[in-house]
mmCIF file of N, CA and C in Angstrom:
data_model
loop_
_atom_site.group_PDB
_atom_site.id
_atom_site.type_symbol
_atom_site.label_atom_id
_atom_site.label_comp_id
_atom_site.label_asym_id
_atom_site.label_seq_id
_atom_site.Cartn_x
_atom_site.Cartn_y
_atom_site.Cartn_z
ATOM 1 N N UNK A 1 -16.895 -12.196 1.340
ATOM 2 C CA UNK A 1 -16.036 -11.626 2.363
ATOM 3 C C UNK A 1 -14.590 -11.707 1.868
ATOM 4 N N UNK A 2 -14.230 -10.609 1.855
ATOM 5 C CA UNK A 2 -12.963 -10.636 1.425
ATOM 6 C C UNK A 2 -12.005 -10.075 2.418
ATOM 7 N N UNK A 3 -10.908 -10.522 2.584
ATOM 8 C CA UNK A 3 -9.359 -9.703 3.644
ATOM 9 C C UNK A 3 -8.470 -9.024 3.034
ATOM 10 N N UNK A 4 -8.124 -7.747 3.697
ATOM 11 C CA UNK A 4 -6.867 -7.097 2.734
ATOM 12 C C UNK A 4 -6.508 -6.835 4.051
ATOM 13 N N UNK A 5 -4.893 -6.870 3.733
ATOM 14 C CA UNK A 5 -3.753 -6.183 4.832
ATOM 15 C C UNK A 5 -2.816 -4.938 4.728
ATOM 16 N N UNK A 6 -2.313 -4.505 5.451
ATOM 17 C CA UNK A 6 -1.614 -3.367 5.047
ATOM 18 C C UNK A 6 0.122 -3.482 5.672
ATOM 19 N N UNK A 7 0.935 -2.821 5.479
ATOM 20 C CA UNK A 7 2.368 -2.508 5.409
ATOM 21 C C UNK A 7 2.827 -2.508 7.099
ATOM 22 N N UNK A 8 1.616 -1.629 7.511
ATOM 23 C CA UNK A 8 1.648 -2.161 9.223
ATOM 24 C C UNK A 8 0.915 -2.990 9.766
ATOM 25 N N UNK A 9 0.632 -4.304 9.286
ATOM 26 C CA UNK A 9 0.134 -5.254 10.017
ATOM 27 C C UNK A 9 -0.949 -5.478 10.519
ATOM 28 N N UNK A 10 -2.436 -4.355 9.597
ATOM 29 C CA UNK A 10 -3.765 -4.457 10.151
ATOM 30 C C UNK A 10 -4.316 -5.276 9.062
ATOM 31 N N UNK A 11 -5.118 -5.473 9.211
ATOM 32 C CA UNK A 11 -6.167 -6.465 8.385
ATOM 33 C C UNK A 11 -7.656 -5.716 8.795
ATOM 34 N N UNK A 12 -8.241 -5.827 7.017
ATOM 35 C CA UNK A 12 -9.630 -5.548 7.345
ATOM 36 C C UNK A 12 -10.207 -6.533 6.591
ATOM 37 N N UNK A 13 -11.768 -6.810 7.176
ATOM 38 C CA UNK A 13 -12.055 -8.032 6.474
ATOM 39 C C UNK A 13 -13.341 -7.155 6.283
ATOM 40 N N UNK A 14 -13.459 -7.574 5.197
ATOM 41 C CA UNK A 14 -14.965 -6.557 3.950
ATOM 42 C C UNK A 14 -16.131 -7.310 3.554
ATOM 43 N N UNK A 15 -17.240 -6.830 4.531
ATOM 44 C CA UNK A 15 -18.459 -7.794 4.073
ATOM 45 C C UNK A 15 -19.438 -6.200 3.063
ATOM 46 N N UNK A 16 -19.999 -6.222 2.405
ATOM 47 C CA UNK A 16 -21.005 -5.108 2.193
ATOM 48 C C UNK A 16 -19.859 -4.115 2.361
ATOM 49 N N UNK A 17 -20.072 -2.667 3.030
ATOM 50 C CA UNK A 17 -19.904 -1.858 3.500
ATOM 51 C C UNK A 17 -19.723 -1.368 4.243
ATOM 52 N N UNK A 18 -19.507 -3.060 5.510
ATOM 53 C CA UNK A 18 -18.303 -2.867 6.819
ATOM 54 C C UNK A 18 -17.176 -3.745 7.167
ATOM 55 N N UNK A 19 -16.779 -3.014 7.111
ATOM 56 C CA UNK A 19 -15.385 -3.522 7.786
ATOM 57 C C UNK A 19 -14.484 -4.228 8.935
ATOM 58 N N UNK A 20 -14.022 -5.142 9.353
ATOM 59 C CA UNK A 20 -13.991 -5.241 10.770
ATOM 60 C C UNK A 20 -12.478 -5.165 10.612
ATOM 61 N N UNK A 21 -12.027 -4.845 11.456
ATOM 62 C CA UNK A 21 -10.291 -4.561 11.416
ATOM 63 C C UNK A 21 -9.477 -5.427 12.760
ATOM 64 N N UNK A 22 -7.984 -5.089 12.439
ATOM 65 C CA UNK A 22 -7.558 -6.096 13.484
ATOM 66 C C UNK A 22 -6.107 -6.029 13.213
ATOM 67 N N UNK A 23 -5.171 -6.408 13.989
ATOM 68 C CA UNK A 23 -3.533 -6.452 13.675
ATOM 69 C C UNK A 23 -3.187 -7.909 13.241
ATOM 70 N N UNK A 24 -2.723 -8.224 12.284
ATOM 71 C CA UNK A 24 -2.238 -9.662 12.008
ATOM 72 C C UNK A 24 -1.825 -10.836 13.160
ATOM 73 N N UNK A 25 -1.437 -11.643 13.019
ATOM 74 C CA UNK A 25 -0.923 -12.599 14.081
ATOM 75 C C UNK A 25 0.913 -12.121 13.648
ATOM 76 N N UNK A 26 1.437 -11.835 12.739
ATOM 77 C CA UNK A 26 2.365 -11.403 12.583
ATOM 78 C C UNK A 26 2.543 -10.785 13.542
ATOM 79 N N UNK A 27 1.995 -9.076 13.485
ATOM 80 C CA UNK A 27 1.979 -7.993 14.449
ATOM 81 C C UNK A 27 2.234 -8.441 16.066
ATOM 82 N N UNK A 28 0.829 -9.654 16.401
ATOM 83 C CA UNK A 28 1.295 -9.855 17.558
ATOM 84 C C UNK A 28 1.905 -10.628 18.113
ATOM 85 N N UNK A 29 2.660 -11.629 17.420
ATOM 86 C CA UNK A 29 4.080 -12.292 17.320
ATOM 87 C C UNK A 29 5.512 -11.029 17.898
ATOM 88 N N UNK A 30 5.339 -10.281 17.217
ATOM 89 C CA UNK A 30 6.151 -9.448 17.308
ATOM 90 C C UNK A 30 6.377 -8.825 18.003
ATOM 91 N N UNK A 31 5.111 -8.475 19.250
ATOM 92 C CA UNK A 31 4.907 -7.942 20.202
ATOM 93 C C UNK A 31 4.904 -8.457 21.396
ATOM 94 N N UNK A 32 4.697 -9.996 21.262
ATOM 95 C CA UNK A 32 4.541 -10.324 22.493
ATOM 96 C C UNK A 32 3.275 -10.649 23.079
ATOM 97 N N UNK A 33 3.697 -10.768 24.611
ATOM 98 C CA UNK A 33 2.458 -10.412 25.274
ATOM 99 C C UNK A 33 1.565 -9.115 25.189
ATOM 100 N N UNK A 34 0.367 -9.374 24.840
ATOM 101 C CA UNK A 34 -0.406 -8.353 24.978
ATOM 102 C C UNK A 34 -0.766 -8.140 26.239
ATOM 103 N N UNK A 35 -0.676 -6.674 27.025
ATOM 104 C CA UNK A 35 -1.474 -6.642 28.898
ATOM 105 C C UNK A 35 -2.495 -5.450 28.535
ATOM 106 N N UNK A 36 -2.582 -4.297 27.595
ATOM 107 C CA UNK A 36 -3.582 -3.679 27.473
ATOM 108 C C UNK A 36 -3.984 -3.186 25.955
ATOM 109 N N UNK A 37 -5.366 -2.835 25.714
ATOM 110 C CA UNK A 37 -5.747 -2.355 24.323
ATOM 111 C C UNK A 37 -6.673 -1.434 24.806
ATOM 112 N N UNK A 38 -6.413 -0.344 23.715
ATOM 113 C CA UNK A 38 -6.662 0.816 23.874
ATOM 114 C C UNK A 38 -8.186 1.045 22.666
ATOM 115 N N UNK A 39 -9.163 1.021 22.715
ATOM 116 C CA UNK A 39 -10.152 1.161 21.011
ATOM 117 C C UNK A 39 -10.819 2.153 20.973
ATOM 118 N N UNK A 40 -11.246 2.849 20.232
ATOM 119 C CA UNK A 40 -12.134 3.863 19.844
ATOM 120 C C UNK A 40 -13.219 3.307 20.317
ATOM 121 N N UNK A 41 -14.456 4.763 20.518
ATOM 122 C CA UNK A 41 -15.485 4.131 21.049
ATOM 123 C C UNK A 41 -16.306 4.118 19.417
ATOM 124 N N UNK A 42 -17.950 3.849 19.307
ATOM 125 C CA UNK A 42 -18.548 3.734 18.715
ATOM 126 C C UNK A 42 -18.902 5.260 18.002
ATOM 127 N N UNK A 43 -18.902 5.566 16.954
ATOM 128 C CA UNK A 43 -19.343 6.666 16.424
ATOM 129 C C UNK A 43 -18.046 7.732 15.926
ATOM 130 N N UNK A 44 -17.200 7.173 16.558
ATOM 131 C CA UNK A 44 -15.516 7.769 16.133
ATOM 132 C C UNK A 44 -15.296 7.774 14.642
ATOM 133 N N UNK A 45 -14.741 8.822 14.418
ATOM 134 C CA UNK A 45 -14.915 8.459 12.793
ATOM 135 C C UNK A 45 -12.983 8.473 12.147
ATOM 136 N N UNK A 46 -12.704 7.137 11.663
ATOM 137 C CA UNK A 46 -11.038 7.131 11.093
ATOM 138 C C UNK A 46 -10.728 7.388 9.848
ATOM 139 N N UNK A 47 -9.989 7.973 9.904
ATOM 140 C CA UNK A 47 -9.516 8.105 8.320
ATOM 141 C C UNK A 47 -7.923 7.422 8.018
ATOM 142 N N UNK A 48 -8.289 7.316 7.188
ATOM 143 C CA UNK A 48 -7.110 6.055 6.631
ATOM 144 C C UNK A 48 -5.362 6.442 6.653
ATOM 145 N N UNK A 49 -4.794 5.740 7.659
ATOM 146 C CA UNK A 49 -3.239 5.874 7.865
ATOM 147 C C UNK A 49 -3.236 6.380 9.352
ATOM 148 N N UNK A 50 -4.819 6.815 10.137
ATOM 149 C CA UNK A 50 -4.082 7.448 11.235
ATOM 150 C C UNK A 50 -4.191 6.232 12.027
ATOM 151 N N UNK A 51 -3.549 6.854 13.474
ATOM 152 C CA UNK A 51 -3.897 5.726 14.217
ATOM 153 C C UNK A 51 -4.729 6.093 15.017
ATOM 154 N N UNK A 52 -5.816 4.754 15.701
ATOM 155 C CA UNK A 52 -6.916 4.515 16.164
ATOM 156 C C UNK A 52 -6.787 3.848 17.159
ATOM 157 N N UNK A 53 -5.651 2.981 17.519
ATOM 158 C CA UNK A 53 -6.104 2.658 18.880
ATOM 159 C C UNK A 53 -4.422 1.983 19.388
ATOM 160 N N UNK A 54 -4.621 1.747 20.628
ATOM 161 C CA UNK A 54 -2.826 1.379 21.174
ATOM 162 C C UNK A 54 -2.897 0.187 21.378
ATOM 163 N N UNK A 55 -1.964 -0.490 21.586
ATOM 164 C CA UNK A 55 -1.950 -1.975 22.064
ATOM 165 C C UNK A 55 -0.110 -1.638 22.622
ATOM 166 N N UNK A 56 -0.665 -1.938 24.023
ATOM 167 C CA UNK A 56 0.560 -2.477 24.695
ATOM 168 C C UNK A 56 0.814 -3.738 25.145
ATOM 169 N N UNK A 57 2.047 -4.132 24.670
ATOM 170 C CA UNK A 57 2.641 -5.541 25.408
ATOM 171 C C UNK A 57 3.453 -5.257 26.463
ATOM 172 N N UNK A 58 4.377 -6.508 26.996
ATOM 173 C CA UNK A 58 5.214 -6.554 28.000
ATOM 174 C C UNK A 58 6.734 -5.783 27.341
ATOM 175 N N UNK A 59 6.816 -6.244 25.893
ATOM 176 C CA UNK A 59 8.119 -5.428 24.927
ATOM 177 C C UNK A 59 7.656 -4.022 24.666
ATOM 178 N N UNK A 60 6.168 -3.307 24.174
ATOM 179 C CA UNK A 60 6.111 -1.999 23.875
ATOM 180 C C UNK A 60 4.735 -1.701 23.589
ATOM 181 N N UNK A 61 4.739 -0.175 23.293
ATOM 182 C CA UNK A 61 3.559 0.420 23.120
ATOM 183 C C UNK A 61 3.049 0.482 21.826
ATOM 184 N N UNK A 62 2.063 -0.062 21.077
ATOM 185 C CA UNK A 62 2.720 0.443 19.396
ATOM 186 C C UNK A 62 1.035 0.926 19.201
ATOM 187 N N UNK A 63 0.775 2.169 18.226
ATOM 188 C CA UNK A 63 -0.205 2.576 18.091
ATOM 189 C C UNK A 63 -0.867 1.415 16.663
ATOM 190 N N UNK A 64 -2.176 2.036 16.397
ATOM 191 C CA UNK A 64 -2.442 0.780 15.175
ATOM 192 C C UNK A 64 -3.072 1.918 14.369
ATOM 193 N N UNK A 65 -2.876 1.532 13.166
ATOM 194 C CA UNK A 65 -3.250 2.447 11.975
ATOM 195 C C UNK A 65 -4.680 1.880 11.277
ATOM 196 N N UNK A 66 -5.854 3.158 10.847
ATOM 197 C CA UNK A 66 -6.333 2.607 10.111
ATOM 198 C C UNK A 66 -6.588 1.899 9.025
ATOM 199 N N UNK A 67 -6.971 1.270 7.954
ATOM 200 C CA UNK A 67 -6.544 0.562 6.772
ATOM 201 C C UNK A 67 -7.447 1.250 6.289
ATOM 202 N N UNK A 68 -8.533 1.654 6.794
ATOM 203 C CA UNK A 68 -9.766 2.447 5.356
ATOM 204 C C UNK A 68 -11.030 3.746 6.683
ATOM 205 N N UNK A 69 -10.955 4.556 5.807
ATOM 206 C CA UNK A 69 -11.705 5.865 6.759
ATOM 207 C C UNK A 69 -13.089 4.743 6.967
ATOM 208 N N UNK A 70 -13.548 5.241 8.140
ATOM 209 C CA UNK A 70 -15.131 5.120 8.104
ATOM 210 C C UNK A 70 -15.458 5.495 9.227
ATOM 211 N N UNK A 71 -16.652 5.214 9.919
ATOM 212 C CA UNK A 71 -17.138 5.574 11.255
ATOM 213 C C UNK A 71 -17.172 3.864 11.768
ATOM 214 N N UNK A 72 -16.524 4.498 13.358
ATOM 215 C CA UNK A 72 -16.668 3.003 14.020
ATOM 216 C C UNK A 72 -18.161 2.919 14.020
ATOM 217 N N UNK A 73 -18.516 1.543 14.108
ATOM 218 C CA UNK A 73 -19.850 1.086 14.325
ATOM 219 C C UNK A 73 -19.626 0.350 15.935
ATOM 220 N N UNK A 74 -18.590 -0.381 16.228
ATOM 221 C CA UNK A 74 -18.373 -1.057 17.499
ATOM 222 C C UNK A 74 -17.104 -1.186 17.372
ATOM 223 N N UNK A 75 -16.941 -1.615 19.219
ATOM 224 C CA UNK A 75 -15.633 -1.633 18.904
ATOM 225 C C UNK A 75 -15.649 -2.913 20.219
ATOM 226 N N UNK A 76 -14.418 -3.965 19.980
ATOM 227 C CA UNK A 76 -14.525 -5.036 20.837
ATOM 228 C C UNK A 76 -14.376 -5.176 22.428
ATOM 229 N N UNK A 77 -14.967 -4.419 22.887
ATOM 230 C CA UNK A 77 -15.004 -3.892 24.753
ATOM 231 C C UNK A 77 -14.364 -5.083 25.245
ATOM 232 N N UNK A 78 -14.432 -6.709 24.352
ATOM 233 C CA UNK A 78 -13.973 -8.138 25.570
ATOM 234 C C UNK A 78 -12.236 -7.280 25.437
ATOM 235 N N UNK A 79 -12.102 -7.069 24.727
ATOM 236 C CA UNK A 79 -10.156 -7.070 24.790
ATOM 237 C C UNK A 79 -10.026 -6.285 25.655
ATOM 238 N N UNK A 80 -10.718 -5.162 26.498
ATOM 239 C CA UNK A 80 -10.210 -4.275 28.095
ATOM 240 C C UNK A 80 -10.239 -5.814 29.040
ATOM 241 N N UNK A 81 -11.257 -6.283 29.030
ATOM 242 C CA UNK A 81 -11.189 -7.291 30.287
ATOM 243 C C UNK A 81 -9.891 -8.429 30.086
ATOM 244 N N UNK A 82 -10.087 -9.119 28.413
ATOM 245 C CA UNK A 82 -9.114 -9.900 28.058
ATOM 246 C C UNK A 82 -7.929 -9.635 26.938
ATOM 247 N N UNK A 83 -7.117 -8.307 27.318
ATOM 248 C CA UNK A 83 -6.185 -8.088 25.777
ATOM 249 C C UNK A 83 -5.220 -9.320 25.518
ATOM 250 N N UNK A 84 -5.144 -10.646 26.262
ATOM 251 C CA UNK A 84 -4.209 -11.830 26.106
ATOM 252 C C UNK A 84 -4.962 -12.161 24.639
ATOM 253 N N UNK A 85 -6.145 -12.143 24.233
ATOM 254 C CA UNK A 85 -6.838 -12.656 23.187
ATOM 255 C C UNK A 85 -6.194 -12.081 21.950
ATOM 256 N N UNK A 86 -5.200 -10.729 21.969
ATOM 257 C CA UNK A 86 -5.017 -10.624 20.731
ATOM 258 C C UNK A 86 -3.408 -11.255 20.379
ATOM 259 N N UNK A 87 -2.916 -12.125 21.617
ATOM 260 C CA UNK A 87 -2.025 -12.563 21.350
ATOM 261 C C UNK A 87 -1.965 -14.562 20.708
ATOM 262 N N UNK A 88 -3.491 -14.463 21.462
ATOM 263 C CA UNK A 88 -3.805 -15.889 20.866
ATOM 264 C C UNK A 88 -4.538 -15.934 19.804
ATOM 265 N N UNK A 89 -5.543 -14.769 19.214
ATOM 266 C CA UNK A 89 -6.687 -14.927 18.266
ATOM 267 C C UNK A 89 -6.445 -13.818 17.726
ATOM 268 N N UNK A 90 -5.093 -13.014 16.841
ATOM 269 C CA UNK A 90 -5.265 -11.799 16.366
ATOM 270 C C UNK A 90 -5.897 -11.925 15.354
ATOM 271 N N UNK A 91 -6.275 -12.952 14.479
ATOM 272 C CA UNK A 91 -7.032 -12.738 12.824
ATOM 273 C C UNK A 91 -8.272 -12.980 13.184
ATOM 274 N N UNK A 92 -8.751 -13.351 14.607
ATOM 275 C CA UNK A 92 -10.155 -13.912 14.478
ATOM 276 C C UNK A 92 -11.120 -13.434 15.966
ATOM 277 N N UNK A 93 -11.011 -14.228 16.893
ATOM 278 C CA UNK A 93 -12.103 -13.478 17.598
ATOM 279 C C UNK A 93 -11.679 -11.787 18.265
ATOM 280 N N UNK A 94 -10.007 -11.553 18.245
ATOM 281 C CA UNK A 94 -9.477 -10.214 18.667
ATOM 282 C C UNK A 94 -9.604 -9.366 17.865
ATOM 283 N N UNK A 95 -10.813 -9.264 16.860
ATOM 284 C CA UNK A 95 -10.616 -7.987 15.941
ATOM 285 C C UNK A 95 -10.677 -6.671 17.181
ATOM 286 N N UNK A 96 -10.782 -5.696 16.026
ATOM 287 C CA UNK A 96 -10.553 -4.179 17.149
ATOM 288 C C UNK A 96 -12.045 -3.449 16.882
ATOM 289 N N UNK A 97 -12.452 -2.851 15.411
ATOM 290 C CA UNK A 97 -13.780 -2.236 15.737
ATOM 291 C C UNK A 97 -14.190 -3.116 14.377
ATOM 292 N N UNK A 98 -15.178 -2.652 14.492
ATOM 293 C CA UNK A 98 -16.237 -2.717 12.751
ATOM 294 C C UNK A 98 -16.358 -1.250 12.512
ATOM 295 N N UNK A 99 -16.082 -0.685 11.301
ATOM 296 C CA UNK A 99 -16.372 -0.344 10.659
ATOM 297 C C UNK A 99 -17.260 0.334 9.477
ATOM 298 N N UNK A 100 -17.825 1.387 9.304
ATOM 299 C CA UNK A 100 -18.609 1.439 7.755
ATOM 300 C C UNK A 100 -17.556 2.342 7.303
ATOM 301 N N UNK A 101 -17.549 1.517 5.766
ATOM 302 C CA UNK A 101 -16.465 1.985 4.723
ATOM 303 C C UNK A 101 -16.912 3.065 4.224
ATOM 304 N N UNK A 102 -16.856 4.274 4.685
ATOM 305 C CA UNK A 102 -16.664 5.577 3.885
ATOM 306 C C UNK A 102 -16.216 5.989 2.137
ATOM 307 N N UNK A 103 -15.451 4.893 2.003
ATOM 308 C CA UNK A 103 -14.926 5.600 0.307
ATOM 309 C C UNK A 103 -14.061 3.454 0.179
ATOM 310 N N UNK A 104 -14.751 2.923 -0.376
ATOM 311 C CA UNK A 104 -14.386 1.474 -0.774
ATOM 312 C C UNK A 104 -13.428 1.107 -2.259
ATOM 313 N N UNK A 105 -12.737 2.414 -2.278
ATOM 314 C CA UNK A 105 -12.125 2.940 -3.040
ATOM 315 C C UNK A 105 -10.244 2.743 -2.465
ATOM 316 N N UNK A 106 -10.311 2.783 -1.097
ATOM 317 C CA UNK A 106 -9.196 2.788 -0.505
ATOM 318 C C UNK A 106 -8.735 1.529 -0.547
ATOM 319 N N UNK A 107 -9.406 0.112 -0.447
ATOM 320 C CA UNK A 107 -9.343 -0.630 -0.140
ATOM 321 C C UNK A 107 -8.378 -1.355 -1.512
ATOM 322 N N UNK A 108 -8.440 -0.107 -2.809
ATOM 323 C CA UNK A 108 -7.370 -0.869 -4.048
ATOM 324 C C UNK A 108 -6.083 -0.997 -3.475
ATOM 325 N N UNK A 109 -5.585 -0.387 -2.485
ATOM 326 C CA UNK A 109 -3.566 0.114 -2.282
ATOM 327 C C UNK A 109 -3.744 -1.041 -1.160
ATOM 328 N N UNK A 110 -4.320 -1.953 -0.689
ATOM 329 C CA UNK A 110 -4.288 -2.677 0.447
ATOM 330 C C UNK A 110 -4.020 -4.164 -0.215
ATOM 331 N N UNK A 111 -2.881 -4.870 0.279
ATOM 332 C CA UNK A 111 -3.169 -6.277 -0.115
ATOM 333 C C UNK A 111 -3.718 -7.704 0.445
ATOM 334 N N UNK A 112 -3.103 -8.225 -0.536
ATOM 335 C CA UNK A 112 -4.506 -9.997 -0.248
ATOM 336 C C UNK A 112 -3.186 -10.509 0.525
ATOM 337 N N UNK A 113 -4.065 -11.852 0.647
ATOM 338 C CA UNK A 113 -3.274 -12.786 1.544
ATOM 339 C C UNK A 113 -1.881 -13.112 1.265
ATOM 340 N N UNK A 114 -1.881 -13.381 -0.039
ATOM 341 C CA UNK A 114 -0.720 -13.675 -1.148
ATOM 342 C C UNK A 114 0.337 -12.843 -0.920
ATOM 343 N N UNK A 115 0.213 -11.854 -1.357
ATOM 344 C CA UNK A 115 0.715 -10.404 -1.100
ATOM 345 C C UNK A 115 1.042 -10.308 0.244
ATOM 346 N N UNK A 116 0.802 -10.048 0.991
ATOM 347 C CA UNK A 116 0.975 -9.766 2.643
ATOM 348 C C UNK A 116 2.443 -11.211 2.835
ATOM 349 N N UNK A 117 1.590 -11.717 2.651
ATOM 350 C CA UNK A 117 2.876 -13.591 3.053
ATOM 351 C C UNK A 117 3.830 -13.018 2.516
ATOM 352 N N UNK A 118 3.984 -12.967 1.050
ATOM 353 C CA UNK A 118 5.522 -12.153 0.204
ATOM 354 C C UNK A 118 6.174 -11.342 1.400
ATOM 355 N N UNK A 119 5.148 -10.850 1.183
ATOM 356 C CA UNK A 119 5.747 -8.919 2.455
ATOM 357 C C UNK A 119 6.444 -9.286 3.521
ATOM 358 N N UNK A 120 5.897 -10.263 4.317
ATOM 359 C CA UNK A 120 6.229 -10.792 5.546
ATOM 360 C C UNK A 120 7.900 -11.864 5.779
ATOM 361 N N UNK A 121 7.409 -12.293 4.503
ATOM 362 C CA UNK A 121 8.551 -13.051 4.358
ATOM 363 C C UNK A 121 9.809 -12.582 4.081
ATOM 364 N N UNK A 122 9.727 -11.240 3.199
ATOM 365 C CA UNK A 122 11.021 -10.330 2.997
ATOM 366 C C UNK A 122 11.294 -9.422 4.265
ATOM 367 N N UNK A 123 10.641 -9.728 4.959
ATOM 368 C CA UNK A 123 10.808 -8.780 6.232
ATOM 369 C C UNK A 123 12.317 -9.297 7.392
#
């Protein structure tokens, strides 16, 4: 299992040939309180850079970008009842969908942990 992040603050974590995605704890530092999330349903199919789903806080609306095309397989229905979870658990139980990786090819322009910290830190 490996994690790569991207420039806007998603994270996908890569088992096989799915993906599960999610906004950093950075991202939702930055945001605040989370009060609603917006996700694709199952069978939606993303392609890489658009955005896929909204997350509003109490500061703003910000859309979330994909990190790699594929077709949703699921997507996390607890965050309509509880979106506070992606302000306490964004790297871990608040992911957004799973994923199947369409082209695992995309996943070279995305970085590691290492990488991302640098990024964050020059920010």
């Amino acid at each position: 299992m490996t994690t790569y992040y991207t420039k806007d603050h998603e994270w996908v974590r890569v088992e096989g040939d799915t993906g599960t995605v999610g906004i950093t704890s950075y991202a939702a530092g930055q945001l605040g309180d989370v009060v609603y999330v917006e996700l694709p349903e199952a069978g939606a199919s993303l392609a890489k850079g658009d955005g896929f789903a909204v997350v509003e806080s109490v500061k703003a609306a910000s859309d979330v970008y994909a990190p790699i095309s594929g077709a949703v397989l699921e997507s996390n229905t607890g965050l309509a009842d509880a979106p506070e979870k992606v302000s306490e658990a964004a790297e871990s139980d608040a992911w957004f969908v799973r994923v199947k990786i369409s082209d695992t090819a995309e996943l070279e322009g995305l970085m590691d942990l290492a990488a991302y910290t640098e990024y964050c830190e020059g920010l």
